[in-house]
GROMACS .gro file of C-alpha atoms in nm:
model
  367
    1MET     CA    1  -5.702   8.418  -1.585
    2ASN     CA    2  -5.957   8.147  -1.497
    3ALA     CA    3  -5.876   7.804  -1.356
    4LYS     CA    4  -5.898   7.637  -1.698
    5SER     CA    5  -5.655   7.887  -1.849
    6ILE     CA    6  -5.410   7.840  -1.558
    7LYS     CA    7  -5.414   7.462  -1.606
    8LEU     CA    8  -5.356   7.503  -1.979
    9PHE     CA    9  -5.068   7.745  -1.912
   10PHE     CA   10  -4.891   7.503  -1.675
   11PHE     CA   11  -4.952   7.213  -1.913
   12LEU     CA   12  -4.791   7.407  -2.199
   13CYS     CA   13  -4.497   7.497  -1.972
   14LEU     CA   14  -4.455   7.132  -1.883
   15ILE     CA   15  -4.458   7.026  -2.248
   16THR     CA   16  -4.208   7.299  -2.333
   17ASN     CA   17  -3.972   7.187  -2.055
   18ILE     CA   18  -3.998   6.823  -2.162
   19LEU     CA   19  -3.917   6.917  -2.521
   20LEU     CA   20  -3.628   7.137  -2.405
   21ILE     CA   21  -3.481   6.859  -2.189
   22SER     CA   22  -3.528   6.610  -2.471
   23ASN     CA   23  -3.349   6.841  -2.715
   24ILE     CA   24  -3.060   6.893  -2.472
   25ALA     CA   25  -3.027   6.518  -2.418
   26SER     CA   26  -3.040   6.455  -2.792
   27ALA     CA   27  -2.767   6.713  -2.848
   28GLN     CA   28  -2.539   6.554  -2.587
   29VAL     CA   29  -2.593   6.207  -2.734
   30SER     CA   30  -2.492   6.350  -3.070
   31VAL     CA   31  -2.170   6.481  -2.913
   32VAL     CA   32  -2.087   6.135  -2.781
   33GLU     CA   33  -2.186   5.971  -3.109
   34SER     CA   34  -1.947   6.198  -3.296
   35ALA     CA   35  -1.663   6.132  -3.050
   36PHE     CA   36  -1.726   5.758  -3.069
   37GLU     CA   37  -1.723   5.762  -3.448
   38THR     CA   38  -1.395   5.953  -3.443
   39ALA     CA   39  -1.240   5.694  -3.209
   40GLU     CA   40  -1.380   5.419  -3.431
   41SER     CA   41  -1.220   5.574  -3.739
   42LYS     CA   42  -0.883   5.574  -3.561
   43GLY     CA   43  -0.909   5.202  -3.483
   44PHE     CA   44  -1.044   5.202  -3.127
   45SER     CA   45  -1.198   4.870  -3.018
   46GLY     CA   46  -1.427   4.867  -2.717
   47VAL     CA   47  -1.753   4.955  -2.546
   48LEU     CA   48  -1.869   5.290  -2.410
   49LEU     CA   49  -2.167   5.316  -2.175
   50LEU     CA   50  -2.312   5.633  -2.022
   51ALA     CA   51  -2.595   5.627  -1.768
   52ILE     CA   52  -2.797   5.876  -1.566
   53ASP     CA   53  -2.980   5.756  -1.255
   54GLY     CA   54  -2.896   5.403  -1.363
   55LYS     CA   55  -3.063   5.438  -1.704
   56VAL     CA   56  -2.847   5.394  -2.012
   57VAL     CA   57  -2.838   5.706  -2.232
   58PHE     CA   58  -2.561   5.582  -2.461
   59GLU     CA   59  -2.413   5.238  -2.522
   60LYS     CA   60  -2.217   5.129  -2.824
   61ALA     CA   61  -1.949   4.880  -2.928
   62THR     CA   62  -1.697   4.891  -3.208
   63GLY     CA   63  -1.398   4.685  -3.316
   64TYR     CA   64  -1.336   4.316  -3.265
   65ARG     CA   65  -1.376   4.055  -2.996
   66SER     CA   66  -1.103   3.870  -3.183
   67TYR     CA   67  -0.894   4.043  -3.448
   68GLU     CA   68  -0.752   3.715  -3.581
   69GLN     CA   69  -1.099   3.572  -3.636
   70LYS     CA   70  -1.256   3.910  -3.725
   71ILE     CA   71  -1.541   3.860  -3.477
   72PRO     CA   72  -1.721   4.194  -3.424
   73LEU     CA   73  -1.738   4.324  -3.069
   74LEU     CA   74  -2.078   4.345  -2.895
   75THR     CA   75  -2.187   4.557  -2.598
   76THR     CA   76  -2.256   4.232  -2.408
   77ASP     CA   77  -1.900   4.101  -2.445
   78ILE     CA   78  -1.688   4.026  -2.139
   79PHE     CA   79  -1.363   4.215  -2.075
   80GLU     CA   80  -1.081   4.184  -1.826
   81MET     CA   81  -1.128   4.457  -1.565
   82ALA     CA   82  -0.762   4.463  -1.455
   83SER     CA   83  -0.728   4.704  -1.160
   84VAL     CA   84  -1.095   4.801  -1.167
   85SER     CA   85  -1.108   4.474  -0.970
   86LYS     CA   86  -0.957   4.650  -0.668
   87GLN     CA   87  -1.286   4.815  -0.571
   88PHE     CA   88  -1.440   4.468  -0.537
   89THR     CA   89  -1.151   4.345  -0.322
   90ALA     CA   90  -1.192   4.655  -0.106
   91MET     CA   91  -1.564   4.581  -0.075
   92MET     CA   92  -1.488   4.229   0.048
   93VAL     CA   93  -1.265   4.380   0.317
   94MET     CA   94  -1.535   4.632   0.413
   95MET     CA   95  -1.791   4.351   0.443
   96CYS     CA   96  -1.551   4.159   0.666
   97GLN     CA   97  -1.511   4.469   0.882
   98GLU     CA   98  -1.887   4.510   0.919
   99LYS     CA   99  -1.914   4.143   1.015
  100GLY     CA  100  -1.659   4.201   1.294
  101LEU     CA  101  -1.397   3.974   1.136
  102LEU     CA  102  -1.126   4.245   1.119
  103GLU     CA  103  -1.054   4.610   1.191
  104TYR     CA  104  -0.898   4.861   0.955
  105SER     CA  105  -0.644   4.940   1.228
  106ASP     CA  106  -0.523   4.577   1.242
  107ASN     CA  107  -0.173   4.514   1.115
  108ALA     CA  108  -0.145   4.289   0.811
  109ASP     CA  109   0.112   4.066   0.983
  110LYS     CA  110  -0.155   3.976   1.240
  111TYR     CA  111  -0.309   3.759   0.968
  112LEU     CA  112  -0.026   3.688   0.722
  113ASN     CA  113   0.326   3.552   0.752
  114ILE     CA  114   0.501   3.844   0.584
  115PRO     CA  115   0.834   4.017   0.647
  116TYR     CA  116   0.675   4.364   0.655
  117LYS     CA  117   0.558   4.487   0.993
  118GLY     CA  118   0.345   4.774   1.116
  119ILE     CA  119   0.127   4.809   0.806
  120THR     CA  120  -0.244   4.848   0.877
  121ILE     CA  121  -0.527   4.712   0.665
  122LYS     CA  122  -0.636   5.070   0.602
  123GLN     CA  123  -0.291   5.149   0.463
  124LEU     CA  124  -0.320   4.848   0.234
  125LEU     CA  125  -0.659   4.969   0.108
  126THR     CA  126  -0.537   5.323   0.040
  127HIS     CA  127  -0.194   5.254  -0.114
  128THR     CA  128  -0.018   5.428   0.172
  129ASN     CA  129   0.175   5.121   0.288
  130GLY     CA  130   0.523   5.153   0.134
  131LEU     CA  131   0.532   4.792   0.014
  132PRO     CA  132   0.761   4.678  -0.269
  133ASP     CA  133   0.622   4.556  -0.600
  134TYR     CA  134   0.559   4.182  -0.594
  135GLN     CA  135   0.545   4.169  -0.975
  136ALA     CA  136   0.910   4.277  -0.999
  137VAL     CA  137   1.014   3.993  -0.768
  138MET     CA  138   0.808   3.736  -0.956
  139ASP     CA  139   0.925   3.863  -1.295
  140LYS     CA  140   1.286   3.819  -1.188
  141HIS     CA  141   1.265   3.485  -1.005
  142TRP     CA  142   0.945   3.298  -1.097
  143ASP     CA  143   0.942   3.010  -1.347
  144LYS     CA  144   0.702   3.148  -1.607
  145ASN     CA  145   0.610   2.801  -1.724
  146LYS     CA  146   0.409   2.778  -1.401
  147VAL     CA  147   0.113   2.985  -1.284
  148ALA     CA  148   0.156   3.170  -0.954
  149ASP     CA  149  -0.108   3.225  -0.685
  150ASN     CA  150  -0.113   3.434  -0.368
  151GLN     CA  151   0.062   3.166  -0.166
  152ALA     CA  152   0.350   3.161  -0.413
  153ILE     CA  153   0.369   3.542  -0.413
  154LEU     CA  154   0.386   3.555  -0.033
  155GLU     CA  155   0.651   3.282  -0.037
  156TYR     CA  156   0.870   3.475  -0.282
  157LEU     CA  157   0.832   3.798  -0.084
  158ARG     CA  158   0.953   3.612   0.225
  159LYS     CA  159   1.233   3.442   0.034
  160TYR     CA  160   1.373   3.747  -0.147
  161HIS     CA  161   1.245   4.013   0.095
  162PRO     CA  162   1.275   4.324  -0.125
  163PRO     CA  163   1.300   4.639   0.090
  164MET     CA  164   1.015   4.873   0.170
  165LEU     CA  165   0.975   5.171  -0.063
  166ALA     CA  166   0.862   5.402   0.218
  167GLU     CA  167   0.748   5.399   0.579
  168PRO     CA  168   0.383   5.300   0.629
  169GLY     CA  169   0.167   5.612   0.605
  170GLU     CA  170   0.448   5.824   0.461
  171LYS     CA  171   0.307   5.870   0.111
  172TYR     CA  172   0.069   5.741  -0.153
  173GLU     CA  173   0.227   5.489  -0.391
  174TYR     CA  174   0.010   5.253  -0.593
  175SER     CA  175   0.055   4.899  -0.466
  176ASN     CA  176  -0.062   4.578  -0.631
  177THR     CA  177   0.115   4.393  -0.350
  178ALA     CA  178  -0.124   4.548  -0.098
  179TYR     CA  179  -0.427   4.404  -0.276
  180VAL     CA  180  -0.272   4.056  -0.288
  181PHE     CA  181  -0.237   4.089   0.089
  182LEU     CA  182  -0.598   4.206   0.127
  183ALA     CA  183  -0.747   3.910  -0.061
  184SER     CA  184  -0.529   3.675   0.146
  185ILE     CA  185  -0.649   3.843   0.467
  186VAL     CA  186  -1.012   3.795   0.359
  187GLU     CA  187  -0.938   3.425   0.313
  188LYS     CA  188  -0.768   3.408   0.653
  189VAL     CA  189  -1.049   3.571   0.853
  190THR     CA  190  -1.332   3.387   0.674
  191GLY     CA  191  -1.168   3.048   0.621
  192ARG     CA  192  -1.307   3.062   0.266
  193ASP     CA  193  -1.170   3.088  -0.086
  194PHE     CA  194  -1.170   3.450  -0.202
  195ILE     CA  195  -1.320   3.368  -0.541
  196ASP     CA  196  -1.605   3.160  -0.400
  197LEU     CA  197  -1.678   3.429  -0.145
  198SER     CA  198  -1.678   3.706  -0.407
  199ARG     CA  199  -1.942   3.514  -0.599
  200GLU     CA  200  -2.147   3.453  -0.285
  201TRP     CA  201  -2.126   3.803  -0.139
  202ILE     CA  202  -2.126   4.025  -0.447
  203PHE     CA  203  -2.169   3.881  -0.797
  204LYS     CA  204  -2.465   3.647  -0.745
  205PRO     CA  205  -2.672   3.861  -0.501
  206LEU     CA  206  -2.644   4.161  -0.736
  207GLY     CA  207  -2.731   3.958  -1.045
  208MET     CA  208  -2.397   4.025  -1.213
  209LYS     CA  209  -2.441   3.715  -1.426
  210ASP     CA  210  -2.142   3.775  -1.656
  211THR     CA  211  -1.897   3.874  -1.381
  212ASP     CA  212  -1.648   3.634  -1.231
  213ILE     CA  213  -1.284   3.570  -1.139
  214ARG     CA  214  -1.189   3.325  -1.410
  215THR     CA  215  -0.888   3.105  -1.471
  216LEU     CA  216  -0.722   3.106  -1.813
  217GLU     CA  217  -0.900   2.780  -1.892
  218GLU     CA  218  -1.237   2.920  -1.784
  219LYS     CA  219  -1.191   3.234  -1.994
  220ALA     CA  220  -1.114   3.020  -2.300
  221LYS     CA  221  -1.455   2.853  -2.263
  222VAL     CA  222  -1.647   3.183  -2.259
  223SER     CA  223  -1.762   3.240  -2.617
  224ASN     CA  224  -1.815   3.615  -2.578
  225PHE     CA  225  -1.486   3.693  -2.402
  226ALA     CA  226  -1.320   3.994  -2.567
  227ALA     CA  227  -0.949   3.918  -2.597
  228GLY     CA  228  -0.694   4.188  -2.520
  229HIS     CA  229  -0.488   4.281  -2.827
  230ILE     CA  230  -0.151   4.441  -2.883
  231LYS     CA  231   0.037   4.502  -3.207
  232ASN     CA  232   0.302   4.260  -3.333
  233LYS     CA  233   0.617   4.368  -3.517
  234ASN     CA  234   0.415   4.400  -3.838
  235GLY     CA  235   0.172   4.644  -3.675
  236GLU     CA  236  -0.112   4.389  -3.667
  237TYR     CA  237  -0.332   4.340  -3.362
  238VAL     CA  238  -0.290   3.993  -3.210
  239ASN     CA  239  -0.403   3.830  -2.885
  240ALA     CA  240  -0.186   3.965  -2.601
  241ASN     CA  241  -0.158   3.616  -2.449
  242LYS     CA  242   0.076   3.521  -2.735
  243PHE     CA  243   0.345   3.738  -2.573
  244HIS     CA  244   0.386   3.493  -2.287
  245ASP     CA  245   0.687   3.633  -2.098
  246SER     CA  246   0.558   3.989  -2.097
  247ASP     CA  247   0.194   3.894  -2.026
  248TYR     CA  248   0.188   3.864  -1.646
  249THR     CA  249  -0.183   3.777  -1.660
  250VAL     CA  250  -0.068   3.432  -1.778
  251TRP     CA  251   0.210   3.340  -1.534
  252LEU     CA  252   0.045   3.530  -1.248
  253GLY     CA  253  -0.289   3.394  -1.358
  254ASN     CA  254  -0.403   3.257  -1.021
  255ARG     CA  255  -0.338   3.568  -0.811
  256LYS     CA  256  -0.633   3.713  -0.618
  257GLY     CA  257  -0.701   4.072  -0.517
  258PRO     CA  258  -0.531   4.323  -0.746
  259GLY     CA  259  -0.699   4.214  -1.070
  260ARG     CA  260  -0.854   3.921  -1.260
  261ILE     CA  261  -1.224   4.010  -1.244
  262SER     CA  262  -1.385   3.996  -1.587
  263SER     CA  263  -1.718   4.163  -1.656
  264THR     CA  264  -1.940   4.354  -1.898
  265ALA     CA  265  -2.033   4.722  -1.915
  266GLU     CA  266  -2.391   4.645  -1.811
  267ASP     CA  267  -2.280   4.435  -1.512
  268LEU     CA  268  -2.059   4.724  -1.401
  269LEU     CA  269  -2.366   4.949  -1.416
  270ILE     CA  270  -2.548   4.705  -1.187
  271TRP     CA  271  -2.254   4.730  -0.946
  272ASP     CA  272  -2.251   5.108  -0.975
  273GLN     CA  273  -2.618   5.136  -0.882
  274ALA     CA  274  -2.589   4.887  -0.596
  275LEU     CA  275  -2.347   5.126  -0.429
  276TYR     CA  276  -2.630   5.378  -0.390
  277ASN     CA  277  -2.882   5.150  -0.218
  278GLY     CA  278  -2.686   5.008   0.074
  279THR     CA  279  -2.718   4.643  -0.027
  280GLN     CA  280  -2.345   4.582   0.021
  281VAL     CA  281  -2.237   4.790   0.320
  282SER     CA  282  -2.376   5.078   0.524
  283GLU     CA  283  -2.370   5.439   0.408
  284LYS     CA  284  -2.122   5.514   0.687
  285THR     CA  285  -1.881   5.245   0.568
  286LEU     CA  286  -1.911   5.358   0.207
  287LYS     CA  287  -1.850   5.720   0.308
  288SER     CA  288  -1.518   5.616   0.461
  289ALA     CA  289  -1.429   5.436   0.137
  290PHE     CA  290  -1.484   5.759  -0.056
  291SER     CA  291  -1.284   5.982   0.183
  292PRO     CA  292  -0.924   6.107   0.145
  293GLN     CA  293  -0.664   5.964   0.381
  294SER     CA  294  -0.439   6.155   0.618
  295LEU     CA  295  -0.068   6.079   0.582
  296ASN     CA  296   0.195   6.090   0.856
  297ASP     CA  297   0.266   6.457   0.785
  298CYS     CA  298  -0.110   6.535   0.796
  299THR     CA  299  -0.136   6.599   0.421
  300LEU     CA  300  -0.414   6.422   0.236
  301SER     CA  301  -0.399   6.138  -0.014
  302TYR     CA  302  -0.693   6.125  -0.254
  303TYR     CA  303  -0.735   5.751  -0.289
  304GLY     CA  304  -1.002   5.580  -0.081
  305PHE     CA  305  -1.074   5.210  -0.048
  306GLY     CA  306  -1.021   5.092  -0.406
  307TRP     CA  307  -1.125   5.425  -0.561
  308ASP     CA  308  -0.949   5.734  -0.694
  309LEU     CA  309  -1.119   6.045  -0.556
  310GLY     CA  310  -1.181   6.367  -0.745
  311LYS     CA  311  -1.419   6.657  -0.792
  312ASP     CA  312  -1.560   6.845  -1.088
  313GLU     CA  313  -1.703   7.196  -1.066
  314LEU     CA  314  -2.021   7.097  -1.250
  315LEU     CA  315  -2.053   6.723  -1.186
  316GLY     CA  316  -1.948   6.721  -0.820
  317LYS     CA  317  -1.772   6.435  -0.643
  318ILE     CA  318  -1.608   6.171  -0.861
  319VAL     CA  319  -1.501   5.822  -0.758
  320SER     CA  320  -1.327   5.632  -1.035
  321HIS     CA  321  -1.072   5.368  -1.124
  322THR     CA  322  -0.877   5.265  -1.429
  323GLY     CA  323  -0.745   4.923  -1.518
  324ASP     CA  324  -0.453   4.826  -1.742
  325ASN     CA  325  -0.370   4.474  -1.856
  326PRO     CA  326  -0.179   4.372  -2.171
  327GLY     CA  327  -0.420   4.474  -2.446
  328TYR     CA  328  -0.685   4.616  -2.213
  329LYS     CA  329  -0.766   4.961  -2.079
  330THR     CA  330  -1.076   4.993  -1.860
  331LEU     CA  331  -1.246   5.273  -1.669
  332ILE     CA  332  -1.541   5.331  -1.442
  333MET     CA  333  -1.622   5.691  -1.342
  334ARG     CA  334  -1.904   5.756  -1.097
  335PHE     CA  335  -2.028   6.113  -1.052
  336ILE     CA  336  -2.197   6.031  -0.723
  337ASP     CA  337  -2.356   6.369  -0.649
  338GLN     CA  338  -2.561   6.340  -0.969
  339ASN     CA  339  -2.578   5.961  -1.018
  340LYS     CA  340  -2.410   5.975  -1.357
  341THR     CA  341  -2.188   5.693  -1.477
  342LEU     CA  342  -1.922   5.646  -1.744
  343ILE     CA  343  -1.792   5.299  -1.826
  344LEU     CA  344  -1.530   5.242  -2.096
  345LEU     CA  345  -1.390   4.901  -2.186
  346ASN     CA  346  -1.111   4.890  -2.445
  347ASN     CA  347  -0.948   4.571  -2.574
  348ASN     CA  348  -0.674   4.709  -2.799
  349TYR     CA  349  -0.521   4.964  -2.559
  350HIS     CA  350  -0.586   5.243  -2.807
  351GLU     CA  351  -0.462   5.600  -2.776
  352ALA     CA  352  -0.808   5.732  -2.872
  353ASN     CA  353  -0.926   5.613  -2.531
  354THR     CA  354  -0.835   5.939  -2.353
  355GLU     CA  355  -1.001   6.170  -2.605
  356LEU     CA  356  -1.318   5.959  -2.599
  357VAL     CA  357  -1.336   5.979  -2.218
  358GLU     CA  358  -1.293   6.357  -2.227
  359SER     CA  359  -1.575   6.391  -2.479
  360ALA     CA  360  -1.803   6.162  -2.277
  361VAL     CA  361  -1.741   6.359  -1.956
  362ALA     CA  362  -1.813   6.684  -2.140
  363ALA     CA  363  -2.140   6.538  -2.267
  364LEU     CA  364  -2.244   6.425  -1.917
  365LYS     CA  365  -2.200   6.783  -1.798
  366GLY     CA  366  -2.464   6.889  -2.050
  367PHE     CA  367  -2.729   6.633  -1.959
   0.00000   0.00000   0.00000
């Protein structure tokens, strides 16, 4: 075979491989399309985004931004992130650590006037702290005609002093209280407002133009804010904020740390990709955030710093987080060994959510 024939052979092989890859990708997109259409037919309202190496391979919206006004949902609409916010709070703590403002081994009561002693910042980050649920205390005692902030939450924990649920480091137990403490610690060590600092350190530098920690009044002024919806007694979807007493996002509307970030699917992809390039913290710091934690009995807890940790046989290491608010169900899944991303934002807390995620993960395995 002469040189010209060899070149032609390799060129034909290259074209064949490109066509094969293109066909595989097209087939996987079809799988997701079908799953999305099924969810749509069942009444799902939300946005699904899939990306590989930071490039969107599927993005679609269905349902309504507002059911009452019948405003169709767009992929650019802004959703409440709920507990997906915790990874941002954890990042603020990690940035403070790298700046020498705190250590993970520091006890929380070094910085905060709280009745719970011997709990480290690391145990706050990893939900291994044993703290009681602040929401239960506020639900029982707080005047829901007022809007609580972190200072009020700390005051009520001191006043009513609910007991610890476990010894620090004894076990994993999800703790919103811990992330209220973390945001308050960031404010203490920086002397700055947590919201202003989040904008300055994360949202603005990364170009997350639609991401913020908004008050109820600020959210009302955002024209493309996708309201969370739940069904009324007639089975009709209505704005979740109308159920005032049960909607803690209203009367706990000024809390910082465990929730309250609102964002878009595409802004979350910007955030996802920034975690690969070291613009926020060092690779060493991020590695610790994605590592399981050793408990007092030397068993491991698979929650890092604001991230659930998992592994898939084909996709490799997974770091993910869900978020639940009245009317909302959110998810970011990062398959960090392969730089694949799944983002799902749902604003009518629909049961089709789970099946759609399963289909999307299956499709990502085929890309």
